Coordinates of C-alpha atoms and ligand atoms in Angstrom, one line a residue:
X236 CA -6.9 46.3 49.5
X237 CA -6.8 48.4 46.5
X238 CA -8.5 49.4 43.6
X239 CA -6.3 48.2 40.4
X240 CA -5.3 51.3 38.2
X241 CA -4.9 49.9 34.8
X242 CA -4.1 53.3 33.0
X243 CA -0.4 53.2 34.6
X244 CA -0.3 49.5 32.7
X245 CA -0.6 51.6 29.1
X246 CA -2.5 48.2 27.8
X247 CA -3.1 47.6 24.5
X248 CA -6.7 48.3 24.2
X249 CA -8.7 45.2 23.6
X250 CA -10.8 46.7 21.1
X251 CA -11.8 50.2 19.7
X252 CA -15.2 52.1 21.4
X253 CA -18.5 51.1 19.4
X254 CA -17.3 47.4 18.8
X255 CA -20.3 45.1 18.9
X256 CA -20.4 41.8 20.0
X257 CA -20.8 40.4 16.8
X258 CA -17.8 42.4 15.0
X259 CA -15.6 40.9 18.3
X260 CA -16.6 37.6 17.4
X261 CA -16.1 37.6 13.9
X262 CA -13.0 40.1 13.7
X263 CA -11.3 41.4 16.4
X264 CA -10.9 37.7 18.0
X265 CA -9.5 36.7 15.1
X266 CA -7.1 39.4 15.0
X267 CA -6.1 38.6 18.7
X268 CA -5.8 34.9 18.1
X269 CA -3.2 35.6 15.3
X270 CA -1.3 38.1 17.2
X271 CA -0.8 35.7 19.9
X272 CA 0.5 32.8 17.4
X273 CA 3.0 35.0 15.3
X274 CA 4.5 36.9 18.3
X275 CA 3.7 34.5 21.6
X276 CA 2.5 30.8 21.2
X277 CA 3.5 29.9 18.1
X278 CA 1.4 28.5 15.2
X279 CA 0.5 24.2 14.9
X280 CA 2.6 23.5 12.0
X281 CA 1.0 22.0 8.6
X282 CA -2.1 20.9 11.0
X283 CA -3.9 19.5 8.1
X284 CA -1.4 16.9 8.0
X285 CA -1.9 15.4 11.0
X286 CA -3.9 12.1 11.9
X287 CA -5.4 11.2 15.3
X288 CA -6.5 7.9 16.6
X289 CA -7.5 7.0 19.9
X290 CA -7.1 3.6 21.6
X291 CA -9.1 2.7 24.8
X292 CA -5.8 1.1 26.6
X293 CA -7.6 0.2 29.8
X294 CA -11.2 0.2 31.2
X295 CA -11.7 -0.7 34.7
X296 CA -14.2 0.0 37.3
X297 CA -15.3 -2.2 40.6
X298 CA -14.4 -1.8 44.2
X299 CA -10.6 -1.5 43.5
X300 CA -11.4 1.4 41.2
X301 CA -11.9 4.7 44.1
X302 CA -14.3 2.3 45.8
X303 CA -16.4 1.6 43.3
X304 CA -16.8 5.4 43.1
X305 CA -15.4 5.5 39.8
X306 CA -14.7 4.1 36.1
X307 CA -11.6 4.5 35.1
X308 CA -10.0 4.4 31.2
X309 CA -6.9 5.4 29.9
X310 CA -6.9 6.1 26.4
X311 CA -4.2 6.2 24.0
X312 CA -3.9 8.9 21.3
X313 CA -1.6 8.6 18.4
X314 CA -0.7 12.0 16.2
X315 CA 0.8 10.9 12.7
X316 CA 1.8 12.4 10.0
X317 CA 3.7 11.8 6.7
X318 CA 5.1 7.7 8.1
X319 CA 6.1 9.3 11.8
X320 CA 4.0 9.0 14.7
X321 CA 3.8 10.2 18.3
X322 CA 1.7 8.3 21.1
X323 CA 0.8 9.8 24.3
X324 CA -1.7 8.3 26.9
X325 CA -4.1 10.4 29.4
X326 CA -6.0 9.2 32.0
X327 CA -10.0 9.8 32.8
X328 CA -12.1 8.6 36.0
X329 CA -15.7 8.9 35.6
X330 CA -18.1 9.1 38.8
X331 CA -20.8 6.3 38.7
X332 CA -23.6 6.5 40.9
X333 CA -24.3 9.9 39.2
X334 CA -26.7 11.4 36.6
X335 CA -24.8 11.4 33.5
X336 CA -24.2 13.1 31.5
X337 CA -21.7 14.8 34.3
X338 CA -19.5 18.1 33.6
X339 CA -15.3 17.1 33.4
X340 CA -12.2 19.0 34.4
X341 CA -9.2 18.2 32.4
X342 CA -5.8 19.0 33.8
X343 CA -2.7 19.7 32.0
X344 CA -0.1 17.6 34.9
X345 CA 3.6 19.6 34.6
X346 CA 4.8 17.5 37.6
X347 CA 5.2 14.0 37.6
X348 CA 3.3 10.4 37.4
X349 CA 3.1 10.6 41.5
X350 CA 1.0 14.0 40.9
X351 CA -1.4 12.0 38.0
X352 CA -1.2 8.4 39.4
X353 CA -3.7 6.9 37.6
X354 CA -3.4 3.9 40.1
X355 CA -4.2 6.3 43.1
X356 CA -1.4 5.0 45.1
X357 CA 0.0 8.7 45.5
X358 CA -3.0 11.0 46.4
X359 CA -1.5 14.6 45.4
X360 CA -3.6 17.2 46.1
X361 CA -2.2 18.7 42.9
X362 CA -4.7 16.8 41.4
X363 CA -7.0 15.6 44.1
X364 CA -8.9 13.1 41.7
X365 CA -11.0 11.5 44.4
X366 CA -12.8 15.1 45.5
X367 CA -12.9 16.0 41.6
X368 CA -15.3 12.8 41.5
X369 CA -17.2 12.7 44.6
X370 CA -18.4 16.2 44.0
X371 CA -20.0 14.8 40.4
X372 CA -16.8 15.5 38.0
X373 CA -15.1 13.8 35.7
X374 CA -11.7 14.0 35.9
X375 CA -9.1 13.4 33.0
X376 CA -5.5 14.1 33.3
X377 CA -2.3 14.1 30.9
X378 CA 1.5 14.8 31.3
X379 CA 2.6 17.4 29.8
X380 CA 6.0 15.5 29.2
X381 CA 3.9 12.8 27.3
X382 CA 3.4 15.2 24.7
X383 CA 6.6 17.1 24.7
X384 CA 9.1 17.3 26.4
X385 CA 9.7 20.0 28.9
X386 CA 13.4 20.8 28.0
X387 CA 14.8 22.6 25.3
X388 CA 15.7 19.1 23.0
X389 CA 16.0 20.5 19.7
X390 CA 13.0 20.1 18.7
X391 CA 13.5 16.5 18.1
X392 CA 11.3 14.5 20.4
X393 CA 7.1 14.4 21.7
X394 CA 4.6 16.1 18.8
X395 CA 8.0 18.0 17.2
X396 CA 9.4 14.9 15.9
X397 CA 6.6 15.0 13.1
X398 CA 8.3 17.6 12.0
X399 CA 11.5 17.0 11.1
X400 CA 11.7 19.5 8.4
X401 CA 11.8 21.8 11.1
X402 CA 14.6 20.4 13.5
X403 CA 17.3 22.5 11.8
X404 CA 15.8 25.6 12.0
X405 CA 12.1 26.3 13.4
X406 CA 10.5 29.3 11.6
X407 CA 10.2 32.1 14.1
X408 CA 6.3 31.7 14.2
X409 CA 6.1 28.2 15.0
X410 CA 4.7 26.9 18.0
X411 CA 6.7 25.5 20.7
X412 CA 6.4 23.4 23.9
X413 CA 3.4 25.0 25.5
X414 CA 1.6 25.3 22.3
X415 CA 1.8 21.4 21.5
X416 CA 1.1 21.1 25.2
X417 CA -2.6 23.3 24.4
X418 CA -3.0 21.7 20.6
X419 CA -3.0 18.1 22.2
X420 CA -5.3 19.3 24.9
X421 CA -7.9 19.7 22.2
X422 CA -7.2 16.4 20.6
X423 CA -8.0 15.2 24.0
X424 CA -11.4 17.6 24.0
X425 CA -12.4 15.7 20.7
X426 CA -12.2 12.2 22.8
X427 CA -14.4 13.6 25.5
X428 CA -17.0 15.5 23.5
X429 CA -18.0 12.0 22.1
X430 CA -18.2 10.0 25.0
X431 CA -22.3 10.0 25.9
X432 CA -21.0 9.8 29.9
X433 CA -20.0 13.3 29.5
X434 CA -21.2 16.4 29.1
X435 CA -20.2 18.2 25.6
X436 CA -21.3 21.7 27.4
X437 CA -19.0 21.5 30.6
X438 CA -15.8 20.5 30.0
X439 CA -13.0 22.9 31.8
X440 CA -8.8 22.8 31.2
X441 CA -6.9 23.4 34.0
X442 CA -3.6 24.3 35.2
X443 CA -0.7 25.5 37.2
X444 CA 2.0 27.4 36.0
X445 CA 3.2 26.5 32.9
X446 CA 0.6 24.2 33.1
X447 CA -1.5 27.1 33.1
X448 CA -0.4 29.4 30.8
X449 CA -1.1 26.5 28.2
X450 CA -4.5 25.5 30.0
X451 CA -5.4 29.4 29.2
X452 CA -3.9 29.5 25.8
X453 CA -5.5 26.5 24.8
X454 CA -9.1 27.4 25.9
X455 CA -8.8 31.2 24.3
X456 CA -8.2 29.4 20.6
X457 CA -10.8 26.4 21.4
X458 CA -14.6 27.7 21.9
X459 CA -15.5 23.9 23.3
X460 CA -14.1 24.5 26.3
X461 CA -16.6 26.4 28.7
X462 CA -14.0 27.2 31.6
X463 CA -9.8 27.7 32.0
X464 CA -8.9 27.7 35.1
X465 CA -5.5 28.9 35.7
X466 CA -3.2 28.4 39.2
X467 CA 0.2 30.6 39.6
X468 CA 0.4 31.1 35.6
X469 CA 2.4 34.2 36.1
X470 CA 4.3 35.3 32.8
X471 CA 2.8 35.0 29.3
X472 CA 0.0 33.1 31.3
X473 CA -3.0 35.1 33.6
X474 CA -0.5 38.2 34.6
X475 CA -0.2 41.1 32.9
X476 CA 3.4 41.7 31.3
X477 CA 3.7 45.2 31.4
X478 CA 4.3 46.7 34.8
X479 CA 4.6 43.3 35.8
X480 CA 7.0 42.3 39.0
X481 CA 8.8 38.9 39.3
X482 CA 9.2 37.0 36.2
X483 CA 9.8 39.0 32.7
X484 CA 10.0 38.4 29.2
X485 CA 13.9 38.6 29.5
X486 CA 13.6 35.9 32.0
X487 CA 11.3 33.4 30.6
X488 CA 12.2 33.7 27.3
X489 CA 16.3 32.7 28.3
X490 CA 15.3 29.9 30.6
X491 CA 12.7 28.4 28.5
X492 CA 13.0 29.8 24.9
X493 CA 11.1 26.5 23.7
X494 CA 7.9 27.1 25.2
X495 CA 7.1 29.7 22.7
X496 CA 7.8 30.6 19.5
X497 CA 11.0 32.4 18.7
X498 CA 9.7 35.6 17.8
X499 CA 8.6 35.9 21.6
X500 CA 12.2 37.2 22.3
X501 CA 12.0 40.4 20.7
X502 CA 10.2 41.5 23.3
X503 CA 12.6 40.9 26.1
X504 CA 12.8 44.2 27.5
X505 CA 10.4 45.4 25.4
X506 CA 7.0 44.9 26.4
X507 CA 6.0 48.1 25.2
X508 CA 6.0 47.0 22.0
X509 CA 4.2 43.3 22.6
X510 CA 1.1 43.9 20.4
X511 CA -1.0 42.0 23.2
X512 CA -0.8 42.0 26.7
X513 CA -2.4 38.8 28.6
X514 CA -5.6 40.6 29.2
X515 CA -6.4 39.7 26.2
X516 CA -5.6 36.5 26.5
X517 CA -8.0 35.8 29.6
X518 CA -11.0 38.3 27.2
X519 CA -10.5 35.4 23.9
X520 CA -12.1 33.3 26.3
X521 CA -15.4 35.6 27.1
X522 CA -18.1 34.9 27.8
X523 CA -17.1 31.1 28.9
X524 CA -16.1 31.4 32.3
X525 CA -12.4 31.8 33.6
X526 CA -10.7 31.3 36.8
X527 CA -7.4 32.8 38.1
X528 CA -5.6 31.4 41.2
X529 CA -2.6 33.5 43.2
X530 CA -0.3 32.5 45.9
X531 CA 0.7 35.2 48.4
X532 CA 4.6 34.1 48.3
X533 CA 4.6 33.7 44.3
X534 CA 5.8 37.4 43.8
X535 CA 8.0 35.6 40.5
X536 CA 4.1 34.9 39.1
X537 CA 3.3 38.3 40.7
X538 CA -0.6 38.2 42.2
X539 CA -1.2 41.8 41.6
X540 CA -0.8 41.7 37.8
X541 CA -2.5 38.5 37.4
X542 CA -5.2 40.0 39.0
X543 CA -5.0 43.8 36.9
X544 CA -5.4 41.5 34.3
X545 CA -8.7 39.9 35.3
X546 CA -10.3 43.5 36.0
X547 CA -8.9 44.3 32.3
X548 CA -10.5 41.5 30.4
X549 CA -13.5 42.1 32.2
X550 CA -14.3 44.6 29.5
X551 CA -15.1 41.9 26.7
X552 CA -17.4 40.2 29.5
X553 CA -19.3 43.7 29.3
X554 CA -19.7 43.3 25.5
X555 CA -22.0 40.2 26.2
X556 CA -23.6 41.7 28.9
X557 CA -22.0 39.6 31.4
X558 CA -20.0 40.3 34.7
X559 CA -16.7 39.6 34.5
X560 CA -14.4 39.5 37.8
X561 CA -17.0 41.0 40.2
X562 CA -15.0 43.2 42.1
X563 CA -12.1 45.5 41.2
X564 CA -10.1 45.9 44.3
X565 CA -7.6 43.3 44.9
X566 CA -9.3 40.9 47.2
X567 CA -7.5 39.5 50.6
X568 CA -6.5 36.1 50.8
X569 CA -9.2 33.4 51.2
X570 CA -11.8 36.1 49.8
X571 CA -12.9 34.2 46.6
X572 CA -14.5 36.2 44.2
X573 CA -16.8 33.6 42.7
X574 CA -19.6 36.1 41.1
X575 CA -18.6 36.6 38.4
X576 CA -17.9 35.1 35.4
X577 CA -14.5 35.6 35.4
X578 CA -13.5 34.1 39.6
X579 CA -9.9 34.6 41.2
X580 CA -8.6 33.9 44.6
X581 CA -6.0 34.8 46.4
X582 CA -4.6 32.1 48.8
X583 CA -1.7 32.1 51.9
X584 CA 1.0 30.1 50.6
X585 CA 3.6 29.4 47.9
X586 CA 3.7 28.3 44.0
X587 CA 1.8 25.3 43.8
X588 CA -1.9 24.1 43.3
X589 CA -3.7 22.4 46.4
X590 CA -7.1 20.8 48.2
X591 CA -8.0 24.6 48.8
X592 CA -7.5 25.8 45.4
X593 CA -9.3 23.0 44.1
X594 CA -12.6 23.6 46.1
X595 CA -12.9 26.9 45.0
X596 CA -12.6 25.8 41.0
X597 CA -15.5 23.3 41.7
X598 CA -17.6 25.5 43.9
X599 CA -16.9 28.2 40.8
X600 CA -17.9 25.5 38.1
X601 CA -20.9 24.3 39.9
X602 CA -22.1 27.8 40.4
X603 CA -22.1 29.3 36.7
X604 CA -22.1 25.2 34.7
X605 CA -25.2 24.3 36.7
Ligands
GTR709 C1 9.2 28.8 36.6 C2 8.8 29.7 35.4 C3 7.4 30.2 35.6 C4 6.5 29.0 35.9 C5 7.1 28.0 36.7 C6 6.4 26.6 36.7 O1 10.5 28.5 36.7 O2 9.7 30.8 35.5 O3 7.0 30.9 34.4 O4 6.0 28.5 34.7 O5 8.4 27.7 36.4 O6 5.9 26.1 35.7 O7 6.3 26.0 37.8

């Protein structure tokens, strides 16, 4: 296949020549990070306010627990703030059996209970929780409709009801769906970090889609996290938005003008004058490790820029002295690039996140956590 040519992309460059490592860390990240709140994301409103308590709901383990394979909590986090509270529950199987500390993969669920069954009557391979654990994971899970709700309600229900001096009228740089959705995936990282069965080192987000986008978006603002691992994320997730096919700013900003914040509009037709481009997004996360996932049918997500945008962010990897993606020519499908510290696949098949895709992330983790 081949070779991406980024130059036709006219990128925003990540960062000027001569930058060292240290002046990315200290200043250009920073600069990114805000560019993407005020004009993509959205910033967490008044977050000093907020209180978070967790309440271990259920412990199990035993033979009806994945065979015995497995202990299994769910855990109960409350968010409140000025006499108003929100609750939302996730769901966390850890392998027995194994050495522990073991490494955990945290996914952001945007489908429903049946994909996440905590009781493991449905076995999705959206979230294949049985192989996470048998191949020494933990694996956590959380709705993202548990935290806020996926439709545009007015801001009025989930995390936004905290906020009701907002309801009428949400400042254009305040976050939205899919930046509550990344916010409480960190309250969720400060559960896991204390738990002595887990690893604090190796603990990855993941998701598809929109799922994705806030899987990525979430891991770029919280260092914790040592891997993202992003299927079909598409607009304002992995792909790059200018020269992008499928799915636009126009397009994802009219269907789903909650997910961001409202200044995110502006740009609806406009990409040229986005101050990022999603490169960045994927290089906020260097040198921790990355993962991008395409389908071949998901032309709406658009494979090519997704992966354009791998090669781009590469360049931040280069400032550590690390290897990004390890190849820059678009590989075929079921050619994992998994050198790297920045992996990507291309798989046969339409939007969605499967048993395959899944192999590859662990097989990635195991390689660069290990
Ligand atoms: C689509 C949306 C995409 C993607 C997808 C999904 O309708 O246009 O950006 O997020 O939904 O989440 O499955």
């Amino acid at each position: 296949m081949d070779t991406i040519t980024l130059s036709d992309r006219l990128l925003p460059p990540l960062f000027s020549q001569g930058i060292t490592k240290e002046e990315w860390e200290s200043k250009r990240r920073r600069e990114l990070l805000s560019l993407f709140r005020d004009a993509v994301y959205g910033n967490v409103p008044d977050e000093q306010s907020l209180q978070v308590s967790y309440r271990v709901a259920d412990q199990q383990e035993g033979s009806s627990i994945m065979s015995g394979n497995a202990l299994r909590k769910s855990i109960e986090v409350t968010v409140s703030r000025n006499g108003l509270s929100h609750s939302f529950a996730f769901v966390l199987f850890i392998p027995l059996g194994k050495k522990h500390p073991v490494p955990t993969m945290l996914t952001l669920c945007n489908r429903g209970i049946a994909d996440a069954d905590p009781s493991r009557s449905f076995l999705s391979s959206f979230w294949p929780a049985e192989t996470i654990v048998s191949q020494g994971f933990a694996a956590a899970v959380v709705l993202t409709s548990d935290i806020a709700p996926d439709y545009d309600e007015g801001f009025s229900l989930g995390l936004h009801k905290l906020f009701p001096e907002y309801k009428k009228e949400r400042p254009s740089n305040l976050w939205g769906a899919l930046g509550a959705w990344a916010w409480a995936l960190s309250r969720i990282l400060d559960y896991l970090l204390a738990d002595p069965l887990l690893d604090p080192e190796k603990i990855g987000v993941v998701g598809h889609s929109r799922g994705g986008k806030a899987a990525l978006w979430c891991a770029a603002q919280d260092t914790r996290f040592a891997l993202a691992v992003s299927s079909c994320s598409g607009c304002t997730g992995a792909a790059l938005s200018r020269g992008k096919g499928g799915e636009h700013i126009k397009d994802i900003t009219e269907r789903f003008p909650y997910w961001f914040c409202k200044n995110y509009r502006h740009y609806a037709d406009n990409e040229g004058k986005l101050p990022v481009d999603q490169h960045m997004l994927l290089a906020l996360l260097a040198p921790r490790l990355v993962y991008v996932s395409s389908k071949t049918n998901d032309a709406w997500a658009d494979p090519q820029s997704e992966f354009a945008s791998c090669v781009a962010a590469s360049e931040a990897y280069r400032l550590f002295g690390t290897m990004g993606i390890e190849e820059e020519s678009m590989p075929r499908p079921e050619h994992p690039l998994l050198g790297g510290r920045i992996g990507y696949h291309l798989k046969t098949g339409y939007h969605d996140m499967d048993a395959y895709d899944w192999e590859r992330y662990l097989q990635f983790a195991k390689r660069h956590l290990e």
